Coordinates of C-alpha atoms in Angstrom, one line a residue:
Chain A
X111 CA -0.5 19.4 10.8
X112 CA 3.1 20.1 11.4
X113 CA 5.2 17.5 13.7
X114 CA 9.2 18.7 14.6
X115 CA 9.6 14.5 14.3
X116 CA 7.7 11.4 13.3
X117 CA 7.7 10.5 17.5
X118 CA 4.9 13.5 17.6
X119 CA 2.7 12.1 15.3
X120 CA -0.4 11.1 17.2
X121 CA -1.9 7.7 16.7
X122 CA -5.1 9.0 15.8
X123 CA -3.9 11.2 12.9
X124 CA -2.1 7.8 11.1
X125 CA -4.8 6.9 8.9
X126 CA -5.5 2.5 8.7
X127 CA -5.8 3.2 5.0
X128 CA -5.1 5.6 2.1
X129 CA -7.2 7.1 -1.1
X130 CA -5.8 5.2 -3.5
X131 CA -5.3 1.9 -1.2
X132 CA -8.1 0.1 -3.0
X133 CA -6.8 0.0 -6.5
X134 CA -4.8 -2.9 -4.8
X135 CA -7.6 -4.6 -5.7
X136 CA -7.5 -4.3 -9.0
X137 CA -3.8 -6.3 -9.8
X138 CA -4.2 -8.2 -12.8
X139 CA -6.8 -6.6 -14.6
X140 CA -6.5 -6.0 -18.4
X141 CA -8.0 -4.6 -21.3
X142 CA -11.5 -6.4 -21.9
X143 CA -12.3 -7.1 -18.3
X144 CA -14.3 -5.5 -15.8
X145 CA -13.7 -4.6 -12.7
X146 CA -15.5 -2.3 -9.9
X147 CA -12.5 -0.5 -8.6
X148 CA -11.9 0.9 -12.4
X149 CA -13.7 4.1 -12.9
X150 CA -12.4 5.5 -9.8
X151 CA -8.6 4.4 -11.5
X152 CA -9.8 6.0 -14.5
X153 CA -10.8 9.2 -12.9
X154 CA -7.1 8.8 -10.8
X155 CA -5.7 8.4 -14.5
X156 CA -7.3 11.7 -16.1
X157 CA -6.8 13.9 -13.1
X158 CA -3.2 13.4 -14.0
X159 CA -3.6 14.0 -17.6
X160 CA -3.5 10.3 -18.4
X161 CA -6.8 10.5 -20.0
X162 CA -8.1 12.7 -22.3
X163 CA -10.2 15.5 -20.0
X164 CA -13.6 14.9 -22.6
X165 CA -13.4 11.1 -21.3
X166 CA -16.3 10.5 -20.3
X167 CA -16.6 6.2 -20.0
X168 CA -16.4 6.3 -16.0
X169 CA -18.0 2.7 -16.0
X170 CA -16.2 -0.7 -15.0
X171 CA -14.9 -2.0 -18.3
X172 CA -11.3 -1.4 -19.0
X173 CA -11.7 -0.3 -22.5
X174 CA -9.2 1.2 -25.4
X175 CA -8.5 4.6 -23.8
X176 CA -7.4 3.1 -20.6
X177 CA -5.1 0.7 -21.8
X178 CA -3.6 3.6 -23.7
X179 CA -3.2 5.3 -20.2
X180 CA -1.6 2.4 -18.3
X181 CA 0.7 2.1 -21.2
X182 CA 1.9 5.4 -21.0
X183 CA 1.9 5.8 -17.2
X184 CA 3.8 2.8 -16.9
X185 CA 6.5 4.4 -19.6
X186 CA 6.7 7.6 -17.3
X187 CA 7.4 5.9 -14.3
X188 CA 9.8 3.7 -15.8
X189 CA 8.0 0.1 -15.9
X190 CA 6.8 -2.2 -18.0
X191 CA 4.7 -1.2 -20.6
X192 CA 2.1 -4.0 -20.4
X193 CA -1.0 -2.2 -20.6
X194 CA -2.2 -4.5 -17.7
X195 CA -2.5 -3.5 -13.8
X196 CA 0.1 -5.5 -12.5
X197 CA 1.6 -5.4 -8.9
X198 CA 4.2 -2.9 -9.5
X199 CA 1.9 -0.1 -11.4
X200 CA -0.1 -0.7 -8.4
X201 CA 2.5 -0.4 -6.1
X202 CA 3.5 2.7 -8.1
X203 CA -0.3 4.4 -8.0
X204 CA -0.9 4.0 -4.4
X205 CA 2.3 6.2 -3.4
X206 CA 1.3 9.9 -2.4
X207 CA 2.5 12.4 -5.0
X208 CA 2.3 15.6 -6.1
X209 CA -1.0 17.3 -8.0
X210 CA 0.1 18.5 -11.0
X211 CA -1.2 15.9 -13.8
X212 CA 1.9 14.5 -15.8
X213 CA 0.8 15.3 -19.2
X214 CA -0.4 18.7 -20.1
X215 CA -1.5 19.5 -24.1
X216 CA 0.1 16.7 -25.9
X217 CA 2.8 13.5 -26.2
X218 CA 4.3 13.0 -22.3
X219 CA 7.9 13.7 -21.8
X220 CA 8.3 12.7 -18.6
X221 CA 10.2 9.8 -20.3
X222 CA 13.2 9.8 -22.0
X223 CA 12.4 7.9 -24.7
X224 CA 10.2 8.0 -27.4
X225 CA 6.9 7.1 -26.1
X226 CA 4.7 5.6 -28.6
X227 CA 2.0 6.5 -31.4
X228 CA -0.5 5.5 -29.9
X229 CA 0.4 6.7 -26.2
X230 CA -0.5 10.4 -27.9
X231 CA -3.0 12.0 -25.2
X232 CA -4.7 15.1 -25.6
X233 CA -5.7 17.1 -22.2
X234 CA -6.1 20.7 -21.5
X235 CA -4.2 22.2 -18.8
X236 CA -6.5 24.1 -16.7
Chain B
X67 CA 12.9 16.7 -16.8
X68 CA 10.5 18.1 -18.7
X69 CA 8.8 21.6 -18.5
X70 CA 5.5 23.3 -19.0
X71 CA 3.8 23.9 -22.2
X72 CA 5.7 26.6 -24.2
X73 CA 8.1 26.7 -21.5
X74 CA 6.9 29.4 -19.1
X75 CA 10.1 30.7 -17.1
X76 CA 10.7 33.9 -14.8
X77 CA 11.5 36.7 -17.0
X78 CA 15.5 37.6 -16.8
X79 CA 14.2 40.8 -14.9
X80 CA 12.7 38.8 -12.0
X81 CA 15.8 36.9 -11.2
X82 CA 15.3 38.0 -7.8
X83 CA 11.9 36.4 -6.4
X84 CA 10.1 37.2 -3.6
X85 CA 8.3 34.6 -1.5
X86 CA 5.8 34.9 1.6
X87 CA 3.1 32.6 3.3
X88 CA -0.3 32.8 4.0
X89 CA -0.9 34.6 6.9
X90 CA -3.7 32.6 8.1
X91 CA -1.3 29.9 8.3
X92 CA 0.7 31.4 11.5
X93 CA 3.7 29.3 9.9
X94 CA 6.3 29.2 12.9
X95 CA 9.8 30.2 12.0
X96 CA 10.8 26.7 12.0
X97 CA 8.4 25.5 9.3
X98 CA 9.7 28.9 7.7
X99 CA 13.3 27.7 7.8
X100 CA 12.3 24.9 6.0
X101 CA 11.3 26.2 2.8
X102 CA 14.4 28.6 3.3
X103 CA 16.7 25.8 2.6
X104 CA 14.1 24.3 -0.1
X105 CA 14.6 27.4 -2.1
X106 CA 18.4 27.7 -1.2
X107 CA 18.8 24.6 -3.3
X108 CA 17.5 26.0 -6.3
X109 CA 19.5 29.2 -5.9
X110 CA 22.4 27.4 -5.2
X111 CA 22.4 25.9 -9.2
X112 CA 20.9 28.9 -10.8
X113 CA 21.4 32.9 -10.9
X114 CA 18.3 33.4 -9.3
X115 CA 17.9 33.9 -5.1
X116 CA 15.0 33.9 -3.0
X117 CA 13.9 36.2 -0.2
X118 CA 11.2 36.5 2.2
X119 CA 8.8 39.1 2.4
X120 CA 6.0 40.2 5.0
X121 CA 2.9 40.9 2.2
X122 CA 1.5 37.9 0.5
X123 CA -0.1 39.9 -2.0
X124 CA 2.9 41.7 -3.2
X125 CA 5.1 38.3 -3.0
X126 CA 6.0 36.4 -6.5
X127 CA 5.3 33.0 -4.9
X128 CA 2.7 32.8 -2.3
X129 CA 2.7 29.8 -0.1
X130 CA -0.5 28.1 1.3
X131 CA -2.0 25.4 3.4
X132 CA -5.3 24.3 2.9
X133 CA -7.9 21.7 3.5
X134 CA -10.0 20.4 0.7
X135 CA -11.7 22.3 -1.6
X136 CA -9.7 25.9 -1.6
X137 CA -10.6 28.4 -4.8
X138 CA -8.7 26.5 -7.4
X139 CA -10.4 23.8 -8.6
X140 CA -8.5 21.0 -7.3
X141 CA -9.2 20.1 -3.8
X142 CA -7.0 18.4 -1.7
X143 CA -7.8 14.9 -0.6
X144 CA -7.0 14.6 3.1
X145 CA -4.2 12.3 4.5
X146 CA -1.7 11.1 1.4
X147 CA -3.2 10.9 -2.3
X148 CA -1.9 14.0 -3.5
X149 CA 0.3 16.1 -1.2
X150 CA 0.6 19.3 -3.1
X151 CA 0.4 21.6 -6.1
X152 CA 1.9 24.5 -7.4
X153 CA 1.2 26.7 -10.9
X154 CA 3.8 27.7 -13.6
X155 CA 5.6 31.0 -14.0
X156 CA 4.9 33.5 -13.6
X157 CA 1.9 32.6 -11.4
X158 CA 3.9 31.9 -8.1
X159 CA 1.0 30.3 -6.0
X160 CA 2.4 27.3 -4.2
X161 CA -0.6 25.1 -2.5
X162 CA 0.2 22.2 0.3
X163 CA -2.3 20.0 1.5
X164 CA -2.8 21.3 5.5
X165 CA -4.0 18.1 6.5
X166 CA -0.9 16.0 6.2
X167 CA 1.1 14.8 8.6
X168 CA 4.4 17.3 7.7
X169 CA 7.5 16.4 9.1
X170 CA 10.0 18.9 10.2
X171 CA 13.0 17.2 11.2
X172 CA 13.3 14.7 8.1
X173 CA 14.7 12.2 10.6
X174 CA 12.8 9.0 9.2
X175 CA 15.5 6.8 10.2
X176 CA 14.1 4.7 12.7
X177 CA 10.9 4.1 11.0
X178 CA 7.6 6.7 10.6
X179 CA 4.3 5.8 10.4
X180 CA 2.8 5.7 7.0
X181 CA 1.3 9.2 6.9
X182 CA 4.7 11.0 7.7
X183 CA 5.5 13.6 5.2
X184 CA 8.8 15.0 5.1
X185 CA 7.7 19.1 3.8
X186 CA 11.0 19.8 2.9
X187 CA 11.0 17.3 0.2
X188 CA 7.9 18.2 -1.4
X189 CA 8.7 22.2 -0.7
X190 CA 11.7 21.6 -2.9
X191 CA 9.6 19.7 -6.0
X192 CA 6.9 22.2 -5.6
X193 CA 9.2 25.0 -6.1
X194 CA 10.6 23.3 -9.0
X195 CA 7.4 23.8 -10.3
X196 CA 7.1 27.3 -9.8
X197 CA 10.2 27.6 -11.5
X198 CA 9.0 26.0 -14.6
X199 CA 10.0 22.7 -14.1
X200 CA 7.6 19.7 -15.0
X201 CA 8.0 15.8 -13.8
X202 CA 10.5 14.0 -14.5
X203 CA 10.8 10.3 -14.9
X204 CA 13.9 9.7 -12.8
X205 CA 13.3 8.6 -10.3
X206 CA 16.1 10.0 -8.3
X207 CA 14.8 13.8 -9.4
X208 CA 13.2 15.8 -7.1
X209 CA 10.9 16.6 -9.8
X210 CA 9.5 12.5 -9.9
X211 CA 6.0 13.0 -9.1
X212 CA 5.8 10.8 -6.0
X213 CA 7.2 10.3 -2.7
X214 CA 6.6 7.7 -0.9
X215 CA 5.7 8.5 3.2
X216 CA 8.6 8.3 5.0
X217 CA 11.0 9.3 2.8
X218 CA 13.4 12.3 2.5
X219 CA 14.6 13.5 -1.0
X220 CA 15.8 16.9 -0.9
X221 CA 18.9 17.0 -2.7
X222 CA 18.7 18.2 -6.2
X223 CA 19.3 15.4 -8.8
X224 CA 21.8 15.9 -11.8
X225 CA 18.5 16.0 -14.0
X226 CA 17.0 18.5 -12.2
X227 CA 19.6 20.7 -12.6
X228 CA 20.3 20.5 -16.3
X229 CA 16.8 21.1 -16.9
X230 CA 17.1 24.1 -14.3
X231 CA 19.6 25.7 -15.7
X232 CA 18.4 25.1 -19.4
X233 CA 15.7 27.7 -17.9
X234 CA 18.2 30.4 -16.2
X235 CA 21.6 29.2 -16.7
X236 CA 23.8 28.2 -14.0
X237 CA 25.1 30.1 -11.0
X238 CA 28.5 31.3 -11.8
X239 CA 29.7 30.1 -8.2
X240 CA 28.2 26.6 -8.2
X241 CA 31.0 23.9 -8.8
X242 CA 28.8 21.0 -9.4
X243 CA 30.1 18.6 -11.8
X244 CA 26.6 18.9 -13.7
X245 CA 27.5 22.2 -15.3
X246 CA 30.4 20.7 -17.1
X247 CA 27.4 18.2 -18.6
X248 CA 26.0 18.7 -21.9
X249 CA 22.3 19.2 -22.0
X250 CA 20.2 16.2 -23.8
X251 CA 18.6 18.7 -26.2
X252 CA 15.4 20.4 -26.9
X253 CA 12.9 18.5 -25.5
X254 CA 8.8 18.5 -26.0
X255 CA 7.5 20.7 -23.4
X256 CA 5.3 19.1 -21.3
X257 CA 5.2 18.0 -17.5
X258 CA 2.8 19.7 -15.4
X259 CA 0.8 22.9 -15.2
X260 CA -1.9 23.8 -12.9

């Protein structure tokens, strides 16, 4: 759909949610807890590298590997590295964004600084 | 910035690319223009230039719309989620999702609706990556991975163009200040790849 202005834009083509609008409901969630929302944030997570592709845990419980992956998202896109789903990673997550996954083969280096040992993911770039 | 695993580039023999769209597209001329400037930003930092050709299949950067599920293994998602994808050098295919809500004009001043894309914006990351570029973590970069609706980014960041011209050096006749800037260094390669 192209549109020469945002006045052209029919009503019904403005959608009253997005994809990724229900991880909203998942602020405040940490390692340990469980959650229904999670394994569609932890398929979100290794589509864009985040988790390892031979992950296979898709259930609710915020485990390890997950932690490791909110970590490191949360160093790319410059926030604080908690670990926890807090209002501003959400906030981040929902915003549309590009396909390519963020990590590819190895360590990130989306950020400038050294991310840590254990933020080390493995995924294969397809 | 960051780039691709191993650093895929555009060989220094292909410093002048071709481009063309899909013909089942039917792209008017004004959506046409608009990835004209996108790739006149890059050109405008680097040695290599960008021109349009009539054959997709001869092209070095192919440009799509599609819906869904397209041949490549990741489908779109509809409205928002992801917006986009493109592959690494020298692969050249360039994928937009067709059923967002582009914007032409970029004029979001008075407000858009949620689902307003501006294209030119994610034209110019998406070519990014077909240069070689992966994401970056600044957030003023063209190549940060998202964008929120509503929003026009189009001008290339100081960070996108040292990692740029780390790839192909910098146009002799660009007087940006960033040139005069010393590169932060090898870096891991990493980013995105599709």
């Amino acid at each position: 759909h192209f549109f020469p202005n945002i006045t052209a834009i029919p009503s019904s083509l403005i959608p009253n949610t997005t994809i990724w609008a229900a991880f909203s409901n998942l602020v405040g969630c940490k390692k340990g807890q469980k959650a229904d929302g999670l394994p569609k944030l932890k398929e979100y997570f290794q589509y864009f590298g985040y988790l390892n592709t031979s992950y296979s845990d898709f259930s609710d419980e915020f485990d390890d590997s997950l932690e490791i992956a909110v970590k490191t998202y949360q160093l790319n896109f410059n926030l604080n590295a908690t670990g926890q789903i807090d209002a501003e990673t959400i906030k981040r997550i929902v915003v549309p964004r590009c396909g390519n996954p963020d990590i590819v083969n190895g360590t990130s280096a989306m950020h400038p600084g050294k991310p840590s040992a254990n933020s080390t993911i493995h995924t294969v770039a397809h | 910035y960051s780039f691709f695993p191993n650093r895929p580039r555009w060989p220094p023999s292909k410093s002048q690319l071709t481009y063309a769209f899909l013909p089942e597209n039917q792209l008017s001329d004004v959506v046409k223009t608009v990835f004209s400037r996108a790739f006149e930003r890059w050109s405008e930092v680097t040695t290599l230039t960008f021109t349009e050709i009539s054959s997709f299949n001869r092209a070095d950067i192919r440009i799509g719309f599609f819906s869904r599920e397209h041949g490549d293994g990741e489908p779109f998602d509809g409205v928002l989620g992801t917006l986009a994808h493109a592959f690494s050098p020298p692969t050249g295919r360039c994928h937009f999702d067709g059923e967002e809500n582009w914007v032409i004009d970029g004029d979001f001043l008075n407000g858009a609706p949620l689902s307003a894309v501006d294209l030119e914006s994610v034209a110019v990351h998406e070519i990014g990556h077909i240069l070689g570029l992966g994401h970056s973590s600044v957030e003023e970069a063209i190549m940060y991975p998202s964008i929120s609706s509503g929003t026009r980014k189009v001008e290339l960041a100081d960070d996108d163009i040292m990692g740029i011209q780390e790839l192909y050096g910098s146009n002799p006749n660009y007087n940006g200040s960033v040139s005069s800037l010393t590169p932060t260094g090898e870096r891991e390669t990493s980013g995105a790849s599709r």
